[in-house]
Amino acid sequence: MSETAARTLARMFERMSEVIEAEKDHLSELDGAIGDGDHGITMSIGFKAVTTALAGMNLETASPSDVMSTAASGFLDAVGASTGPLYATGFRRAAQALAGRDTLDLPACRDMLTAISEGIRDRGKAQRGDKTMLDVWLPAAEAATVAVANNLSRPAFWKAVETAAENGAAATATMIATKGRAARLRERSLGHADPGAVSAAALIKAIASLQP
């Protein structure tokens, strides 16, 4: 018997938490160069809270939308800093995008990625090129849209999304920060990858790694 879509999403969040935990020190080191130095810790706290919240759900009867809503609340309750509202808004938008759906086909995955990226964009009032996590989430969502339009296979879909995310994170090292604490450094932020973008790319890679 195949697992429910809700259980698949719960496993996705578990994998995201594991990846963040493994990268926690590296992310905080990156953040130390242009920010407060706590990005890895913040992300670790947030995703641990999400997995704890999801562990209390009945994943056999829950919908994908329920899982995303619970993830949003769990993250926001644990992380009050700017990252908390950003990801919480993204996950809430994803819950809306997945409402009434019980499978995670590629159009659903596309809509999930698009909703997360648009939620983060709208809450953070940022765009591509501002040297933020949006330099990863927006290109990844665009790649997903193109992949579905071109009828790519599931492996090719996720490869395109992951590649867009990796390229987006790398590109932030060539940008001048205009948002957040890094914006105070202006030109001195050049040469440093944005920690939020790097963590976003790690999250997308984690999602892609679970796809059959």
mmCIF file of C-alpha atoms in Angstrom:
data_model
loop_
_atom_site.group_PDB
_atom_site.id
_atom_site.type_symbol
_atom_site.label_atom_id
_atom_site.label_comp_id
_atom_site.label_asym_id
_atom_site.label_seq_id
_atom_site.Cartn_x
_atom_site.Cartn_y
_atom_site.Cartn_z
ATOM 1 C CA MET A 1 0.000 0.000 0.000
ATOM 2 C CA SER A 2 1.458 3.347 -1.014
ATOM 3 C CA GLU A 3 1.802 6.034 1.628
ATOM 4 C CA THR A 4 -0.589 8.950 1.757
ATOM 5 C CA ALA A 5 0.401 12.316 0.315
ATOM 6 C CA ALA A 6 0.280 13.726 3.839
ATOM 7 C CA ARG A 7 2.794 11.146 5.028
ATOM 8 C CA THR A 8 5.018 11.913 2.044
ATOM 9 C CA LEU A 9 4.992 15.594 2.996
ATOM 10 C CA ALA A 10 5.763 14.726 6.610
ATOM 11 C CA ARG A 11 8.761 12.692 5.446
ATOM 12 C CA MET A 12 9.768 15.664 3.322
ATOM 13 C CA PHE A 13 9.846 17.896 6.379
ATOM 14 C CA GLU A 14 11.792 15.276 8.337
ATOM 15 C CA ARG A 15 14.381 15.198 5.576
ATOM 16 C CA MET A 16 14.520 18.999 5.465
ATOM 17 C CA SER A 17 15.146 19.060 9.211
ATOM 18 C CA GLU A 18 17.914 16.463 8.894
ATOM 19 C CA VAL A 19 19.642 18.429 6.150
ATOM 20 C CA ILE A 20 19.451 21.690 8.101
ATOM 21 C CA GLU A 21 20.846 19.952 11.171
ATOM 22 C CA ALA A 22 23.778 18.655 9.139
ATOM 23 C CA GLU A 23 24.432 22.119 7.665
ATOM 24 C CA LYS A 24 23.671 24.102 10.823
ATOM 25 C CA ASP A 25 27.226 25.104 11.669
ATOM 26 C CA HIS A 26 28.080 25.949 8.062
ATOM 27 C CA LEU A 27 24.987 28.129 7.717
ATOM 28 C CA SER A 28 25.792 30.012 10.901
ATOM 29 C CA GLU A 29 29.359 30.488 9.704
ATOM 30 C CA LEU A 30 28.083 31.987 6.449
ATOM 31 C CA ASP A 31 25.738 34.211 8.433
ATOM 32 C CA GLY A 32 28.573 35.314 10.664
ATOM 33 C CA ALA A 33 30.244 36.977 7.683
ATOM 34 C CA ILE A 34 27.297 39.221 6.804
ATOM 35 C CA GLY A 35 24.681 38.830 9.546
ATOM 36 C CA ASP A 36 24.122 37.782 13.137
ATOM 37 C CA GLY A 37 25.715 34.356 12.822
ATOM 38 C CA ASP A 38 22.640 32.468 13.985
ATOM 39 C CA HIS A 39 20.917 31.413 10.776
ATOM 40 C CA GLY A 40 21.776 27.742 11.145
ATOM 41 C CA ILE A 41 20.531 27.660 14.721
ATOM 42 C CA THR A 42 17.319 29.469 13.795
ATOM 43 C CA MET A 43 16.557 27.126 10.924
ATOM 44 C CA SER A 44 17.349 24.091 13.058
ATOM 45 C CA ILE A 45 14.928 25.225 15.759
ATOM 46 C CA GLY A 46 12.221 25.935 13.196
ATOM 47 C CA PHE A 47 12.345 22.622 11.388
ATOM 48 C CA LYS A 48 12.661 20.592 14.586
ATOM 49 C CA ALA A 49 9.479 22.303 15.749
ATOM 50 C CA VAL A 50 7.791 21.417 12.470
ATOM 51 C CA THR A 51 8.653 17.726 12.753
ATOM 52 C CA THR A 52 7.461 17.693 16.364
ATOM 53 C CA ALA A 53 4.154 19.270 15.352
ATOM 54 C CA LEU A 54 3.690 16.823 12.482
ATOM 55 C CA ALA A 55 4.428 13.870 14.752
ATOM 56 C CA GLY A 56 1.201 14.651 16.572
ATOM 57 C CA MET A 57 -0.934 14.360 13.432
ATOM 58 C CA ASN A 58 -2.840 11.358 12.100
ATOM 59 C CA LEU A 59 -1.132 11.223 8.729
ATOM 60 C CA GLU A 60 -3.480 8.535 7.448
ATOM 61 C CA THR A 61 -6.454 10.886 7.541
ATOM 62 C CA ALA A 62 -4.753 14.288 7.213
ATOM 63 C CA SER A 63 -4.683 16.116 3.887
ATOM 64 C CA PRO A 64 -1.579 17.635 2.275
ATOM 65 C CA SER A 65 -3.075 21.040 3.085
ATOM 66 C CA ASP A 66 -3.360 20.057 6.765
ATOM 67 C CA VAL A 67 0.320 19.126 6.836
ATOM 68 C CA MET A 68 1.424 22.441 5.342
ATOM 69 C CA SER A 69 -0.783 24.409 7.741
ATOM 70 C CA THR A 70 0.626 22.529 10.720
ATOM 71 C CA ALA A 71 4.166 23.097 9.449
ATOM 72 C CA ALA A 72 3.477 26.824 9.136
ATOM 73 C CA SER A 73 2.182 27.093 12.694
ATOM 74 C CA GLY A 74 5.000 24.973 14.102
ATOM 75 C CA PHE A 75 7.696 27.033 12.431
ATOM 76 C CA LEU A 76 6.186 30.377 13.422
ATOM 77 C CA ASP A 77 5.645 29.335 17.033
ATOM 78 C CA ALA A 78 9.302 28.353 17.346
ATOM 79 C CA VAL A 79 10.981 31.110 15.349
ATOM 80 C CA GLY A 80 9.918 34.670 16.010
ATOM 81 C CA ALA A 81 12.707 36.263 14.007
ATOM 82 C CA SER A 82 12.234 37.336 10.392
ATOM 83 C CA THR A 83 12.801 33.822 9.046
ATOM 84 C CA GLY A 84 9.807 32.527 11.014
ATOM 85 C CA PRO A 85 7.119 34.708 9.418
ATOM 86 C CA LEU A 86 8.703 34.257 5.983
ATOM 87 C CA TYR A 87 8.587 30.470 5.959
ATOM 88 C CA ALA A 88 5.296 30.364 7.857
ATOM 89 C CA THR A 89 3.699 32.531 5.170
ATOM 90 C CA GLY A 90 5.208 30.365 2.439
ATOM 91 C CA PHE A 91 3.907 27.163 4.020
ATOM 92 C CA ARG A 92 0.459 28.701 4.590
ATOM 93 C CA ARG A 93 0.279 29.680 0.933
ATOM 94 C CA ALA A 94 1.256 26.115 0.042
ATOM 95 C CA ALA A 95 -1.569 24.841 2.238
ATOM 96 C CA GLN A 96 -3.977 26.980 0.227
ATOM 97 C CA ALA A 97 -2.491 25.768 -3.064
ATOM 98 C CA LEU A 98 -2.897 22.126 -2.011
ATOM 99 C CA ALA A 99 -6.428 22.499 -0.639
ATOM 100 C CA GLY A 100 -8.702 19.780 -1.980
ATOM 101 C CA ARG A 101 -5.831 17.746 -3.409
ATOM 102 C CA ASP A 102 -4.854 14.320 -2.182
ATOM 103 C CA THR A 103 -1.944 13.508 -4.478
ATOM 104 C CA LEU A 104 1.445 15.092 -5.058
ATOM 105 C CA ASP A 105 1.610 14.930 -8.819
ATOM 106 C CA LEU A 106 3.956 17.299 -10.632
ATOM 107 C CA PRO A 107 1.379 20.095 -11.037
ATOM 108 C CA ALA A 108 0.785 19.917 -7.279
ATOM 109 C CA CYS A 109 4.529 20.059 -6.623
ATOM 110 C CA ARG A 110 4.810 23.020 -8.991
ATOM 111 C CA ASP A 111 1.994 24.806 -7.194
ATOM 112 C CA MET A 112 3.538 24.046 -3.800
ATOM 113 C CA LEU A 113 6.903 25.507 -4.806
ATOM 114 C CA THR A 114 5.258 28.526 -6.414
ATOM 115 C CA ALA A 115 3.104 29.191 -3.363
ATOM 116 C CA ILE A 116 6.065 28.967 -0.980
ATOM 117 C CA SER A 117 8.145 31.338 -3.091
ATOM 118 C CA GLU A 118 5.321 33.837 -3.548
ATOM 119 C CA GLY A 119 4.460 33.746 0.149
ATOM 120 C CA ILE A 120 8.058 34.502 1.089
ATOM 121 C CA ARG A 121 8.225 37.239 -1.554
ATOM 122 C CA ASP A 122 5.030 38.934 -0.437
ATOM 123 C CA ARG A 123 5.851 38.774 3.261
ATOM 124 C CA GLY A 124 9.463 39.898 2.844
ATOM 125 C CA LYS A 125 8.794 42.550 0.192
ATOM 126 C CA ALA A 126 11.857 41.385 -1.730
ATOM 127 C CA GLN A 127 12.631 40.214 -5.248
ATOM 128 C CA ARG A 128 15.300 38.296 -7.143
ATOM 129 C CA GLY A 129 18.606 40.094 -7.025
ATOM 130 C CA ASP A 130 18.171 41.357 -3.453
ATOM 131 C CA LYS A 131 20.553 38.647 -2.164
ATOM 132 C CA THR A 132 18.004 36.658 -0.182
ATOM 133 C CA MET A 133 16.424 33.203 -0.133
ATOM 134 C CA LEU A 134 14.182 34.402 -2.967
ATOM 135 C CA ASP A 135 17.165 34.120 -5.298
ATOM 136 C CA VAL A 136 16.652 30.387 -4.800
ATOM 137 C CA TRP A 137 12.921 29.915 -4.272
ATOM 138 C CA LEU A 138 11.761 32.013 -7.228
ATOM 139 C CA PRO A 139 14.056 30.385 -9.839
ATOM 140 C CA ALA A 140 13.156 26.950 -8.466
ATOM 141 C CA ALA A 141 9.449 27.693 -8.837
ATOM 142 C CA GLU A 142 10.003 29.031 -12.339
ATOM 143 C CA ALA A 143 11.925 25.888 -13.270
ATOM 144 C CA ALA A 144 9.044 23.779 -11.951
ATOM 145 C CA THR A 145 6.563 25.721 -14.067
ATOM 146 C CA VAL A 146 8.652 25.276 -17.198
ATOM 147 C CA ALA A 147 9.195 21.580 -16.459
ATOM 148 C CA VAL A 148 5.458 20.905 -16.180
ATOM 149 C CA ALA A 149 4.763 22.917 -19.330
ATOM 150 C CA ASN A 150 7.338 20.803 -21.177
ATOM 151 C CA ASN A 151 5.908 17.537 -19.806
ATOM 152 C CA LEU A 152 9.204 16.523 -18.214
ATOM 153 C CA SER A 153 9.430 13.281 -16.275
ATOM 154 C CA ARG A 154 9.428 13.400 -12.476
ATOM 155 C CA PRO A 155 13.232 12.885 -12.225
ATOM 156 C CA ALA A 156 13.850 15.556 -14.872
ATOM 157 C CA PHE A 157 11.405 17.908 -13.138
ATOM 158 C CA TRP A 158 13.223 17.691 -9.820
ATOM 159 C CA LYS A 159 16.649 17.852 -11.444
ATOM 160 C CA ALA A 160 15.653 21.120 -13.136
ATOM 161 C CA VAL A 161 14.298 22.519 -9.867
ATOM 162 C CA GLU A 162 17.388 21.487 -7.902
ATOM 163 C CA THR A 163 19.752 22.925 -10.512
ATOM 164 C CA ALA A 164 17.913 26.245 -10.512
ATOM 165 C CA ALA A 165 18.134 26.350 -6.723
ATOM 166 C CA GLU A 166 21.856 25.583 -6.653
ATOM 167 C CA ASN A 167 22.609 28.184 -9.312
ATOM 168 C CA GLY A 168 20.509 30.750 -7.491
ATOM 169 C CA ALA A 169 22.357 30.228 -4.223
ATOM 170 C CA ALA A 170 25.754 30.467 -5.909
ATOM 171 C CA ALA A 171 24.739 33.664 -7.689
ATOM 172 C CA THR A 172 24.120 35.479 -4.402
ATOM 173 C CA ALA A 173 27.880 35.692 -3.859
ATOM 174 C CA THR A 174 28.010 38.156 -6.772
ATOM 175 C CA MET A 175 25.235 40.369 -5.384
ATOM 176 C CA ILE A 176 25.153 43.362 -3.061
ATOM 177 C CA ALA A 177 22.702 42.853 -0.212
ATOM 178 C CA THR A 178 19.735 45.221 -0.113
ATOM 179 C CA LYS A 179 17.593 43.482 2.511
ATOM 180 C CA GLY A 180 18.108 42.439 6.106
ATOM 181 C CA ARG A 181 21.161 43.000 8.274
ATOM 182 C CA ALA A 182 23.511 42.234 5.389
ATOM 183 C CA ALA A 183 22.241 45.375 3.643
ATOM 184 C CA ARG A 184 24.239 47.445 6.128
ATOM 185 C CA LEU A 185 27.426 46.096 4.574
ATOM 186 C CA ARG A 186 26.499 47.061 1.009
ATOM 187 C CA GLU A 187 29.578 46.362 -1.191
ATOM 188 C CA ARG A 188 31.276 44.466 1.631
ATOM 189 C CA SER A 189 28.625 41.770 1.231
ATOM 190 C CA LEU A 190 30.078 40.924 -2.193
ATOM 191 C CA GLY A 191 31.853 37.598 -2.337
ATOM 192 C CA HIS A 192 29.690 36.078 0.397
ATOM 193 C CA ALA A 193 26.828 33.737 -0.439
ATOM 194 C CA ASP A 194 23.604 34.609 1.323
ATOM 195 C CA PRO A 195 22.991 32.092 4.142
ATOM 196 C CA GLY A 196 19.227 32.156 3.581
ATOM 197 C CA ALA A 197 19.758 31.296 -0.066
ATOM 198 C CA VAL A 198 22.176 28.495 0.807
ATOM 199 C CA SER A 199 19.737 26.993 3.306
ATOM 200 C CA ALA A 200 16.900 27.304 0.781
ATOM 201 C CA ALA A 201 18.929 25.390 -1.801
ATOM 202 C CA ALA A 202 19.624 22.699 0.808
ATOM 203 C CA LEU A 203 15.906 22.438 1.554
ATOM 204 C CA ILE A 204 15.003 22.075 -2.106
ATOM 205 C CA LYS A 205 17.682 19.435 -2.551
ATOM 206 C CA ALA A 206 16.192 17.579 0.408
ATOM 207 C CA ILE A 207 12.728 17.701 -1.161
ATOM 208 C CA ALA A 208 14.062 16.497 -4.491
ATOM 209 C CA SER A 209 15.960 13.611 -2.882
ATOM 210 C CA LEU A 210 12.699 12.047 -1.680
ATOM 211 C CA GLN A 211 11.021 11.993 -5.069
ATOM 212 C CA PRO A 212 10.599 8.548 -6.687
#
